[in-house]
Amino acid sequence: MRAVKISIVLVTSLIIPFAASTVSSASYSVSSTWPKVPSIGFSASDDSLIETQSYVTGLSYAEGATSGLYTRTVSCASVDDSLCANADSIFAQMILPPCSATVTQMCVQSLEVSDAKGVLQKASLGYEIPGQKYPASKIRNSPVGGSPSVWNAKDSLNSSGADEYAVSVSTTFQNYQNKGCTQFVTAPCGFMRGFRARVYPIDRTSNVGGDQKCLWVESQKCAKSVDFAPGARAAVTLRIDNLLTGFLFGRMKNVTLDLTSLSSSTNLLRVEADPIDVPKIYAYVAKSDLSKYPKIVDYWKDRRQQLAATDFTSNDTVDTGPSPEWAMGDFTAFEDLVKSGPLVTSIWRFGTQSGNGSGSKCFDDKSKLQGLVTTNAPTYLPNPPAFENGELAYKVAGAHYLEDGVTLFKGSYDLVLRSDFARCLYGFTNAPMQAKISVVSTDGSTQDIATESLREDAAREWLYLSAKNFTFSSPTIRVKLSQAIAVEAKPTSGAATSQGTTPSTVAKEATPSTVAKKSTAKQITITCVKGKTIKKVTGTSPTCPVGYKKK
């Protein structure tokens, strides 16, 4: 297998990150991918728990200790509860409620879902799931905590035939120095903020017991997550504080983003996108075969430290079970053995990640939302693209084939950049930009991308770049931007005007360091049709996505 890196070259034409290992008995019924003999390895999947409850917890070190592990916990009725006042740390998860006359900040304003004709229609608010409510805190600058909301889209039925969709927008806060600092947002207090928004179609059926994988149960009804209808698209509009900055990451595709200031402290954020499918990945080595894999053994010793010796000799299978954004190290170690598992279908979510951008001072601006990265890659690095040698580079990874071992797994990558951030990176003017996207494997080979596109919205606030249909296993996606600038040339002799000279202009391409030759890339837009769904694809040599025909 090979690793892939995605690089983007712009051309202007004028909650707590936690990757702890888990040990599971081989006799425990897990999935079809679980090894039949004691093994070591990893599995990573987006089939994760959906947040349905708000809560506040006080965390404290052992009695008399001032550092180490949190060994004592207490549940609190609010972040200002006296029960939490003496805790060493406070952790809060707040589910944002629907906006209302009494809740006007940090709330869900609307949901839209496309109908059978592909037109987005406003859903109506049904209700907020019953659950404990937590008041907002002006002292700690935290929002109201509620429960996910259920919305009805009568013209936009989901795959089960129901018209219900749940919206869960969770914000997480942790104050690491609670005894010395009260706020979640004031330096030099140690704090962490997280954010994640999800839309998931639901079907509520009679609760007949057994393992139905209910998201929640109410009035003897089990709410289960189902798929969007084929070709569906959704949009969420949130009122969110202006502390949501930097880069967001999403599991979605064909994204459109709008951000409008409502006040000095609140923004209106709208994200529109298609849901996406992401395969599980996994790899295991039987303990009886470890002598054949010395590099994996060395990696495991470093990864598991003092636990490794027991891992190698126990009768259990040890699966590190990292979430997708923390699985790159495991993937690299087991790369030749990695396989795809079942698809996790119809994912629609976006949120914050833990990492910071690197390679340019432009990442230092913490006052704005700078961009959104989305991909169907099973694992990826949990930070924004890095700026390397004049290119934005982003590392993703996955198995070469889907679960059947025959069908190629085709990659999807979308990057939304704030236009002034992109121009800061490259030192460009306000002229329009062009992009070149390449997918570079670890062996240095470069893939041709079947579909790539670049567009800038009418207000020139956001750049949208897209790469589709590249293959894995662990590529780097590289994006390079360029810009053609109209440069006034020196007057040429013998071309007289009323002033005696005729100036001419030549188009030149701007790079971060110089003005160079004219860009020859020409953007072409084609229309693609799949049933009643119409998509436009833009690029230097655009092709329609799989299943679509050129109109």
Coordinates of C-alpha atoms in Angstrom, one line a residue:
M1 CA 0.0 0.0 0.0
R2 CA 1.0 3.6 -0.5
A3 CA 0.4 6.7 1.5
V4 CA -1.1 9.8 -0.1
K5 CA -0.7 13.5 0.5
I6 CA -3.0 16.1 -0.9
S7 CA -1.4 19.4 -1.9
I8 CA -3.3 22.5 -3.1
V9 CA -1.6 25.1 -5.1
L10 CA -3.5 28.4 -5.5
V11 CA -2.9 30.3 -8.7
T12 CA -4.6 33.7 -9.1
S13 CA -5.6 34.7 -12.7
L14 CA -6.3 38.2 -12.1
I15 CA -13.2 17.1 22.9
I16 CA -10.5 16.2 24.6
P17 CA -8.2 14.4 22.1
F18 CA -8.0 10.9 23.5
A19 CA -6.3 8.0 21.9
A20 CA -6.1 5.6 24.8
S21 CA -5.9 1.9 24.0
T22 CA -8.6 -0.5 24.8
V23 CA -8.4 -4.2 25.5
S24 CA -11.3 -6.4 24.5
S25 CA -11.7 -10.1 25.0
A26 CA -11.7 -12.1 21.8
S27 CA -14.8 -13.8 23.0
Y28 CA -16.7 -10.5 23.0
S29 CA -19.0 -10.2 20.0
V30 CA -17.7 -7.1 18.1
S31 CA -18.0 -7.3 14.4
S32 CA -17.1 -9.3 11.3
T33 CA -13.7 -7.6 11.2
W34 CA -12.7 -8.9 14.7
P35 CA -9.8 -11.5 14.5
K36 CA -10.5 -15.1 15.4
V37 CA -7.3 -15.6 17.3
P38 CA -5.5 -13.3 19.9
S39 CA -4.0 -10.4 18.0
I40 CA -2.8 -6.8 18.2
G41 CA -3.9 -4.1 15.9
F42 CA -6.3 -1.2 15.4
S43 CA -9.7 -0.3 14.0
A44 CA -11.0 3.2 13.2
S45 CA -14.6 4.0 12.3
D46 CA -16.8 7.1 12.1
D47 CA -19.7 5.0 13.6
S48 CA -19.3 7.0 16.8
L49 CA -21.7 7.9 19.6
I50 CA -23.9 10.8 18.8
E51 CA -24.2 13.3 21.7
T52 CA -27.7 13.5 23.0
Q53 CA -27.3 15.0 26.5
S54 CA -25.8 18.1 28.1
Y55 CA -23.8 17.6 31.4
V56 CA -21.3 19.4 33.7
T57 CA -18.7 17.4 35.6
G58 CA -16.2 18.6 38.2
L59 CA -12.9 16.7 38.0
S60 CA -10.3 16.5 40.8
Y61 CA -6.9 14.9 41.5
A62 CA -6.4 12.4 44.2
E63 CA -6.8 13.7 47.7
G64 CA -3.9 16.1 48.5
A65 CA -2.5 15.9 45.0
T66 CA -2.0 19.0 42.7
S67 CA -1.4 17.1 39.5
G68 CA -1.7 13.6 37.9
L69 CA -4.9 11.8 36.9
Y70 CA -8.4 13.0 37.8
T71 CA -9.6 10.3 40.3
R72 CA -12.7 12.1 41.7
T73 CA -15.7 13.4 39.9
V74 CA -18.9 15.2 40.8
S75 CA -22.0 16.0 38.7
C76 CA -23.1 19.6 38.8
A77 CA -26.4 21.5 38.0
S78 CA -24.5 24.3 36.2
V79 CA -21.0 25.4 35.6
D80 CA -21.4 27.9 38.5
D81 CA -22.7 25.2 40.8
S82 CA -21.0 25.3 44.3
L83 CA -20.4 21.6 44.0
C84 CA -17.9 22.2 41.2
A85 CA -16.3 25.3 42.8
N86 CA -13.6 23.3 44.5
A87 CA -12.9 20.9 41.6
D88 CA -9.5 21.1 40.0
S89 CA -11.1 21.2 36.6
I90 CA -14.6 21.6 35.1
F91 CA -15.7 19.8 31.9
A92 CA -19.0 20.8 30.3
Q93 CA -20.8 19.5 27.3
M94 CA -23.6 21.7 26.2
I95 CA -26.1 20.7 23.4
L96 CA -27.3 23.9 21.7
P97 CA -31.1 24.3 21.8
P98 CA -33.2 25.7 19.0
C99 CA -33.3 29.5 18.8
S100 CA -36.3 31.0 20.5
A101 CA -37.6 34.2 22.1
T102 CA -35.6 33.4 25.2
V103 CA -32.5 31.8 23.6
T104 CA -31.1 34.1 20.9
Q105 CA -27.3 33.2 21.0
M106 CA -25.5 29.9 20.6
C107 CA -28.5 28.1 19.2
V108 CA -29.8 26.2 16.1
Q109 CA -31.7 28.7 13.9
S110 CA -32.8 26.4 11.0
L111 CA -32.5 23.2 9.1
E112 CA -33.0 22.7 5.3
V113 CA -33.2 19.4 3.4
S114 CA -33.5 19.0 -0.4
D115 CA -36.7 17.7 -1.9
A116 CA -37.1 15.2 -4.7
K117 CA -36.2 17.9 -7.2
G118 CA -33.0 18.7 -5.4
V119 CA -34.3 22.1 -4.0
L120 CA -33.5 22.9 -0.4
Q121 CA -36.7 23.3 1.7
K122 CA -36.9 24.7 5.2
A123 CA -37.8 22.1 7.8
S124 CA -40.1 23.0 10.7
L125 CA -39.1 22.6 14.3
G126 CA -40.8 19.7 15.9
Y127 CA -39.5 19.5 19.4
E128 CA -36.5 19.4 21.6
I129 CA -35.7 16.0 23.1
P130 CA -36.5 15.8 26.8
G131 CA -33.5 16.1 29.0
Q132 CA -31.8 18.1 31.8
K133 CA -31.3 21.8 31.0
Y134 CA -28.3 23.9 32.0
P135 CA -28.4 27.6 32.3
A136 CA -25.9 29.9 30.5
S137 CA -23.2 31.5 32.5
K138 CA -22.0 35.0 32.1
I139 CA -19.2 34.4 34.5
R140 CA -17.7 31.5 32.6
N141 CA -19.1 32.6 29.2
S142 CA -20.8 29.3 28.5
P143 CA -24.1 28.8 26.6
V144 CA -27.4 27.2 27.5
G145 CA -27.2 23.5 27.5
G146 CA -30.2 21.5 26.2
S147 CA -30.9 18.5 24.0
P148 CA -30.9 17.7 20.2
S149 CA -33.8 19.0 18.3
V150 CA -36.1 17.1 15.9
W151 CA -37.2 18.8 12.7
N152 CA -39.9 17.8 10.2
A153 CA -39.2 18.1 6.4
K154 CA -42.5 17.0 4.9
D155 CA -41.3 17.4 1.3
S156 CA -37.9 15.7 2.0
L157 CA -38.4 12.2 3.3
N158 CA -35.4 10.2 4.5
S159 CA -34.5 6.6 3.4
S160 CA -37.0 5.1 5.8
G161 CA -39.9 7.2 4.4
A162 CA -40.1 9.3 7.5
D163 CA -39.8 13.1 7.5
E164 CA -37.8 13.5 10.7
Y165 CA -34.3 14.8 11.1
A166 CA -32.3 15.3 14.4
V167 CA -29.8 18.2 14.8
S168 CA -27.2 17.8 17.5
V169 CA -24.8 20.7 18.0
S170 CA -22.5 20.1 20.9
T171 CA -20.1 22.5 22.4
T172 CA -17.5 21.4 25.0
F173 CA -15.5 23.4 27.5
Q174 CA -12.9 22.5 29.9
N175 CA -11.2 24.7 32.5
Y176 CA -7.9 23.1 33.6
Q177 CA -7.3 25.7 36.3
N178 CA -10.7 26.0 38.0
K179 CA -9.4 27.1 41.4
G180 CA -7.5 30.0 40.0
C181 CA -9.5 30.9 36.9
T182 CA -13.3 31.0 36.6
Q183 CA -13.7 31.7 32.8
F184 CA -13.5 29.2 30.0
V185 CA -12.0 31.7 27.6
T186 CA -9.6 34.0 29.4
A187 CA -5.8 33.7 29.1
P188 CA -3.7 32.6 30.9
C189 CA -6.3 30.2 32.2
G190 CA -5.8 26.7 30.7
F191 CA -8.9 25.9 28.8
M192 CA -10.2 23.8 25.9
R193 CA -13.2 24.5 23.6
G194 CA -14.7 22.1 21.1
F195 CA -17.6 22.2 18.7
R196 CA -19.4 19.6 16.6
A197 CA -22.6 19.9 14.5
R198 CA -24.5 16.8 13.2
V199 CA -27.6 16.2 11.1
Y200 CA -29.0 12.7 11.0
P201 CA -32.2 11.4 9.6
I202 CA -34.2 9.4 12.1
D203 CA -37.0 6.8 12.2
R204 CA -39.0 6.3 15.4
T205 CA -40.4 2.8 15.8
S206 CA -42.0 1.0 18.7
N207 CA -39.5 -0.1 21.3
V208 CA -39.8 -3.8 21.4
G209 CA -36.6 -4.4 23.4
G210 CA -33.3 -6.0 22.3
D211 CA -30.3 -4.2 20.8
Q212 CA -32.0 -1.7 18.4
K213 CA -29.2 0.8 18.7
C214 CA -31.6 3.5 19.8
L215 CA -30.2 7.1 19.9
W216 CA -32.9 7.7 22.6
V217 CA -36.2 6.3 23.7
E218 CA -39.3 8.3 24.4
S219 CA -43.0 7.3 24.8
Q220 CA -42.0 3.7 24.1
K221 CA -40.5 4.8 20.7
C222 CA -36.9 4.0 19.7
A223 CA -35.3 6.8 17.7
K224 CA -32.8 5.1 15.2
S225 CA -30.4 6.8 12.8
V226 CA -31.1 6.1 9.2
D227 CA -29.7 7.3 5.9
F228 CA -30.6 10.4 3.9
A229 CA -32.5 9.7 0.7
P230 CA -30.2 9.2 -2.3
G231 CA -29.0 12.5 -3.7
A232 CA -30.2 14.5 -0.6
R233 CA -28.5 17.6 0.6
A234 CA -28.8 19.5 3.9
A235 CA -28.0 22.9 5.4
V236 CA -27.8 24.0 9.0
T237 CA -27.8 27.6 10.2
L238 CA -26.4 28.4 13.6
R239 CA -26.0 31.4 15.8
I240 CA -22.5 30.9 17.2
D241 CA -20.1 33.0 19.1
N242 CA -17.2 34.6 17.4
L243 CA -14.8 32.5 19.4
L244 CA -15.3 29.8 16.8
T245 CA -12.2 30.5 14.7
G246 CA -9.4 28.8 12.8
F247 CA -10.2 25.7 10.8
L248 CA -13.2 23.3 10.9
F249 CA -13.2 19.7 9.7
G250 CA -16.2 17.9 8.2
R251 CA -17.6 14.6 7.1
M252 CA -19.5 15.9 4.1
K253 CA -18.9 16.9 0.5
N254 CA -19.7 19.7 -2.0
V255 CA -19.7 22.3 0.7
T256 CA -21.0 25.8 0.7
L257 CA -20.3 28.1 3.7
D258 CA -21.6 31.5 4.7
L259 CA -20.6 33.5 7.8
T260 CA -22.4 36.7 8.7
S261 CA -21.8 39.0 11.7
L262 CA -24.9 39.5 13.8
S263 CA -23.3 41.5 16.6
S264 CA -19.9 42.1 18.2
S265 CA -20.0 38.7 19.8
T266 CA -22.3 36.5 17.6
N267 CA -22.1 35.2 14.0
L268 CA -24.6 33.5 11.8
L269 CA -23.0 30.4 10.3
R270 CA -24.6 28.4 7.5
V271 CA -23.1 25.2 6.2
E272 CA -24.7 23.4 3.2
A273 CA -23.4 20.0 1.9
D274 CA -24.1 16.5 0.8
P275 CA -23.7 13.6 3.2
I276 CA -20.8 11.2 2.7
D277 CA -19.9 7.5 3.2
V278 CA -16.7 6.5 5.0
P279 CA -15.4 3.0 5.3
K280 CA -14.1 1.6 8.5
I281 CA -10.4 0.5 8.4
Y282 CA -8.7 -2.1 10.4
A283 CA -5.5 -4.2 10.6
Y284 CA -4.4 -7.0 13.0
V285 CA -1.4 -9.3 13.5
A286 CA -1.9 -12.6 15.2
K287 CA 0.3 -12.8 18.3
S288 CA 1.7 -16.1 17.1
D289 CA 3.0 -14.3 13.9
L290 CA 4.6 -11.2 15.6
S291 CA 8.2 -12.5 14.8
K292 CA 7.4 -11.8 11.1
Y293 CA 6.7 -8.1 11.8
P294 CA 9.6 -6.6 13.7
K295 CA 8.7 -3.1 12.7
I296 CA 5.2 -3.5 14.1
V297 CA 6.6 -4.9 17.3
D298 CA 8.9 -1.9 17.7
Y299 CA 6.1 0.5 17.0
W300 CA 3.8 -1.3 19.5
K301 CA 6.4 -1.0 22.2
D302 CA 6.7 2.7 21.7
R303 CA 2.9 3.1 21.4
R304 CA 1.9 1.1 24.4
Q305 CA 5.0 1.5 26.6
Q306 CA 4.8 -0.6 29.8
L307 CA 1.6 -2.3 28.6
A308 CA 3.2 -3.8 25.5
A309 CA 4.7 -6.9 27.2
T310 CA 1.3 -8.0 28.5
D311 CA -0.3 -7.2 25.1
F312 CA 2.1 -9.6 23.4
T313 CA 1.4 -12.6 25.8
S314 CA -2.2 -12.3 26.9
N315 CA -5.1 -14.3 25.4
D316 CA -7.0 -11.2 24.5
T317 CA -7.0 -9.2 21.3
V318 CA -5.8 -5.7 21.9
D319 CA -7.3 -3.0 19.6
T320 CA -6.1 0.5 20.1
G321 CA -9.4 1.7 18.7
P322 CA -8.4 5.3 17.9
S323 CA -11.0 7.7 16.4
P324 CA -10.3 8.4 12.7
E325 CA -8.3 11.7 13.4
W326 CA -5.9 9.9 15.7
A327 CA -5.4 6.7 13.6
M328 CA -2.6 7.9 11.2
G329 CA 0.2 6.5 13.4
D330 CA -1.4 3.1 13.6
F331 CA -2.2 3.1 9.9
T332 CA 1.4 3.9 9.0
A333 CA 2.7 1.1 11.2
F334 CA 0.2 -1.5 9.8
E335 CA -0.1 0.0 6.3
D336 CA 0.6 -3.2 4.3
L337 CA -2.1 -5.0 6.3
V338 CA -4.9 -2.4 6.4
K339 CA -8.3 -3.4 5.0
S340 CA -11.6 -1.7 4.6
G341 CA -14.5 -2.7 6.7
P342 CA -18.2 -1.8 6.4
L343 CA -19.2 1.6 5.2
V344 CA -20.5 4.1 7.7
T345 CA -23.2 5.7 5.5
S346 CA -24.9 9.1 5.3
I347 CA -22.6 11.1 7.6
W348 CA -23.3 14.8 7.8
R349 CA -21.2 16.6 10.4
F350 CA -18.6 19.3 10.9
G351 CA -16.7 20.7 13.9
T352 CA -13.4 21.8 15.4
Q353 CA -10.1 19.9 15.6
S354 CA -7.3 20.2 18.0
G355 CA -4.3 21.1 15.8
N356 CA -3.0 24.5 14.7
G357 CA -1.9 25.5 11.2
S358 CA 1.8 25.8 10.4
G359 CA 4.2 27.2 7.8
S360 CA 2.9 30.7 7.6
K361 CA 2.2 33.7 9.9
C362 CA -1.2 33.9 8.3
F363 CA -2.3 31.0 10.6
D364 CA -1.6 33.3 13.6
D365 CA -4.8 35.3 13.1
K366 CA -7.1 33.8 15.7
S367 CA -9.9 36.3 15.2
K368 CA -11.6 34.6 12.2
L369 CA -12.9 31.4 10.9
Q370 CA -10.2 30.6 8.2
G371 CA -11.6 27.5 6.5
L372 CA -13.2 24.1 6.4
V373 CA -11.7 20.8 5.3
T374 CA -13.8 17.8 4.4
T375 CA -12.8 14.3 3.2
N376 CA -14.1 10.7 3.1
A377 CA -10.6 9.4 4.0
P378 CA -10.9 6.9 6.9
T379 CA -8.1 8.6 8.7
Y380 CA -6.5 12.1 8.5
L381 CA -4.3 14.4 10.5
P382 CA -6.3 16.5 13.1
N383 CA -4.9 19.9 12.0
P384 CA -5.4 22.3 9.1
P385 CA -3.4 21.9 5.9
A386 CA 0.3 22.8 6.3
F387 CA 1.8 25.5 4.1
E388 CA 4.9 23.8 2.6
N389 CA 7.0 25.1 -0.3
G390 CA 4.3 27.4 -1.6
E391 CA 1.6 24.7 -1.3
L392 CA -1.1 23.7 1.1
A393 CA -0.5 20.0 2.0
Y394 CA -3.0 17.7 3.7
K395 CA -2.3 14.1 4.7
V396 CA -5.1 11.5 4.5
A397 CA -5.1 7.7 4.4
G398 CA -7.3 4.7 3.7
A399 CA -7.3 1.2 2.2
H400 CA -6.9 0.9 -1.6
Y401 CA -10.1 -1.2 -2.0
L402 CA -13.5 -1.2 -0.3
E403 CA -14.7 -4.1 1.9
D404 CA -15.2 -6.5 -1.1
G405 CA -11.5 -6.3 -1.9
V406 CA -12.2 -5.5 -5.6
T407 CA -13.9 -2.1 -5.8
L408 CA -11.4 0.8 -5.7
F409 CA -12.0 3.3 -2.9
K410 CA -12.3 6.7 -4.5
G411 CA -11.3 9.7 -2.5
S412 CA -13.1 13.0 -2.0
Y413 CA -11.6 16.2 -0.6
D414 CA -13.1 19.7 -0.3
L415 CA -11.3 22.7 1.0
V416 CA -13.1 26.0 1.8
L417 CA -10.7 28.9 2.4
R418 CA -11.4 32.4 3.5
S419 CA -10.3 34.4 0.5
D420 CA -8.2 37.0 2.4
F421 CA -6.5 34.1 4.3
A422 CA -5.5 32.5 0.9
R423 CA -4.3 35.9 -0.4
C424 CA -2.3 36.3 2.8
L425 CA -0.6 33.0 2.3
Y426 CA 0.4 33.8 -1.3
G427 CA 0.7 37.6 -1.1
F428 CA -1.9 37.9 -3.8
T429 CA -4.1 40.9 -4.8
N430 CA -7.8 40.8 -5.1
A431 CA -7.7 39.4 -8.6
P432 CA -9.4 36.0 -9.2
M433 CA -7.4 32.9 -8.5
Q434 CA -6.8 29.5 -10.1
A435 CA -5.8 26.3 -8.4
K436 CA -3.8 23.2 -9.2
I437 CA -4.6 20.1 -7.1
S438 CA -2.3 17.1 -7.0
V439 CA -2.4 13.8 -5.1
V440 CA 1.1 12.6 -4.2
S441 CA 1.8 9.1 -3.0
T442 CA 4.5 8.1 -0.6
D443 CA 6.5 6.7 -3.4
G444 CA 6.6 10.1 -5.1
S445 CA 4.2 9.3 -7.9
T446 CA 1.4 11.8 -8.7
Q447 CA -2.1 10.8 -9.5
D448 CA -4.3 12.4 -12.2
I449 CA -7.5 13.7 -10.5
A450 CA -10.6 12.9 -12.5
T451 CA -12.5 15.9 -11.0
E452 CA -11.1 19.0 -9.6
S453 CA -12.5 22.5 -9.4
L454 CA -12.0 26.0 -7.9
R455 CA -14.6 28.7 -7.5
E456 CA -14.8 31.9 -5.5
D457 CA -18.1 33.3 -4.2
A458 CA -19.5 36.5 -5.7
A459 CA -18.5 38.5 -2.7
R460 CA -14.9 37.1 -2.9
E461 CA -15.1 36.0 0.8
W462 CA -14.6 32.2 0.3
L463 CA -12.6 30.0 -2.1
Y464 CA -14.0 26.5 -2.8
L465 CA -11.5 23.8 -4.0
S466 CA -12.4 20.2 -4.7
A467 CA -10.6 17.0 -5.6
K468 CA -12.6 13.8 -6.4
N469 CA -11.9 10.3 -7.4
F470 CA -8.3 9.9 -6.3
T471 CA -7.2 6.5 -4.9
F472 CA -5.5 5.6 -1.6
S473 CA -3.7 4.3 0.6
S474 CA -2.1 7.3 2.2
P475 CA -1.7 10.3 -0.1
T476 CA -0.9 13.9 0.5
I477 CA -3.2 16.3 -1.2
R478 CA -1.4 19.4 -2.4
V479 CA -3.1 22.6 -3.5
K480 CA -1.3 25.4 -5.2
L481 CA -2.9 28.8 -6.0
S482 CA -1.7 31.2 -8.6
Q483 CA -2.9 34.6 -9.9
A484 CA -2.6 36.3 -13.2
I485 CA -2.0 40.0 -12.8
A486 CA -2.4 42.7 -15.4
V487 CA 1.1 44.4 -15.5
E488 CA 1.6 47.6 -17.4
A489 CA 4.6 47.2 -19.8
K490 CA 7.1 49.9 -20.7
P491 CA 6.0 51.9 -23.7
T492 CA 7.1 50.5 -27.0
S493 CA 8.9 52.8 -29.5
G494 CA 7.2 53.5 -32.8
A495 CA 3.7 52.9 -31.6
A496 CA 2.6 56.5 -31.4
T497 CA -0.5 57.8 -29.7
S498 CA -1.6 61.4 -29.1
Q499 CA 1.0 61.4 -26.3
G500 CA 3.6 59.7 -28.6
T501 CA 3.5 56.2 -27.1
T502 CA 1.2 53.2 -26.8
P503 CA 1.4 51.3 -23.6
S504 CA 0.6 47.5 -23.7
T505 CA -0.3 45.1 -20.9
V506 CA 0.8 41.6 -20.4
A507 CA -0.8 39.1 -18.1
K508 CA 1.6 37.6 -15.6
E509 CA 1.2 35.0 -12.9
A510 CA 1.9 35.9 -9.3
T511 CA 3.6 33.5 -6.9
P512 CA 4.5 34.0 -3.3
S513 CA 7.9 35.4 -4.4
T514 CA 7.7 36.8 -7.8
V515 CA 5.6 37.7 -10.9
A516 CA 6.1 35.0 -13.4
K517 CA 4.8 33.7 -16.7
K518 CA 1.2 33.8 -17.7
S519 CA -1.1 31.1 -16.4
T520 CA -2.5 28.9 -19.2
A521 CA -5.0 27.0 -17.1
K522 CA -8.6 27.6 -18.4
Q523 CA -11.5 26.7 -16.2
I524 CA -14.4 24.8 -17.9
T525 CA -17.8 24.2 -16.3
I526 CA -19.9 21.2 -17.4
T527 CA -23.4 20.1 -16.3
C528 CA -23.9 16.6 -14.9
V529 CA -27.2 14.9 -14.5
K530 CA -28.3 11.9 -12.3
G531 CA -32.0 11.4 -12.4
K532 CA -33.5 14.7 -11.1
T533 CA -30.2 15.8 -9.5
I534 CA -28.1 18.3 -11.4
K535 CA -24.5 19.2 -10.5
K536 CA -22.0 21.6 -12.1
V537 CA -18.3 20.6 -12.2
T538 CA -15.6 23.1 -12.9
G539 CA -11.9 22.4 -13.7
T540 CA -9.3 22.4 -16.3
S541 CA -10.6 19.1 -17.7
P542 CA -13.8 18.3 -15.7
T543 CA -15.6 15.0 -15.7
C544 CA -18.9 14.0 -14.2
P545 CA -18.9 12.1 -10.9
V546 CA -19.6 8.4 -10.9
G547 CA -23.3 7.7 -11.7
Y548 CA -23.7 11.1 -13.4
K549 CA -24.0 11.8 -17.2
K550 CA -22.8 14.9 -19.0
K551 CA -25.7 17.0 -20.1

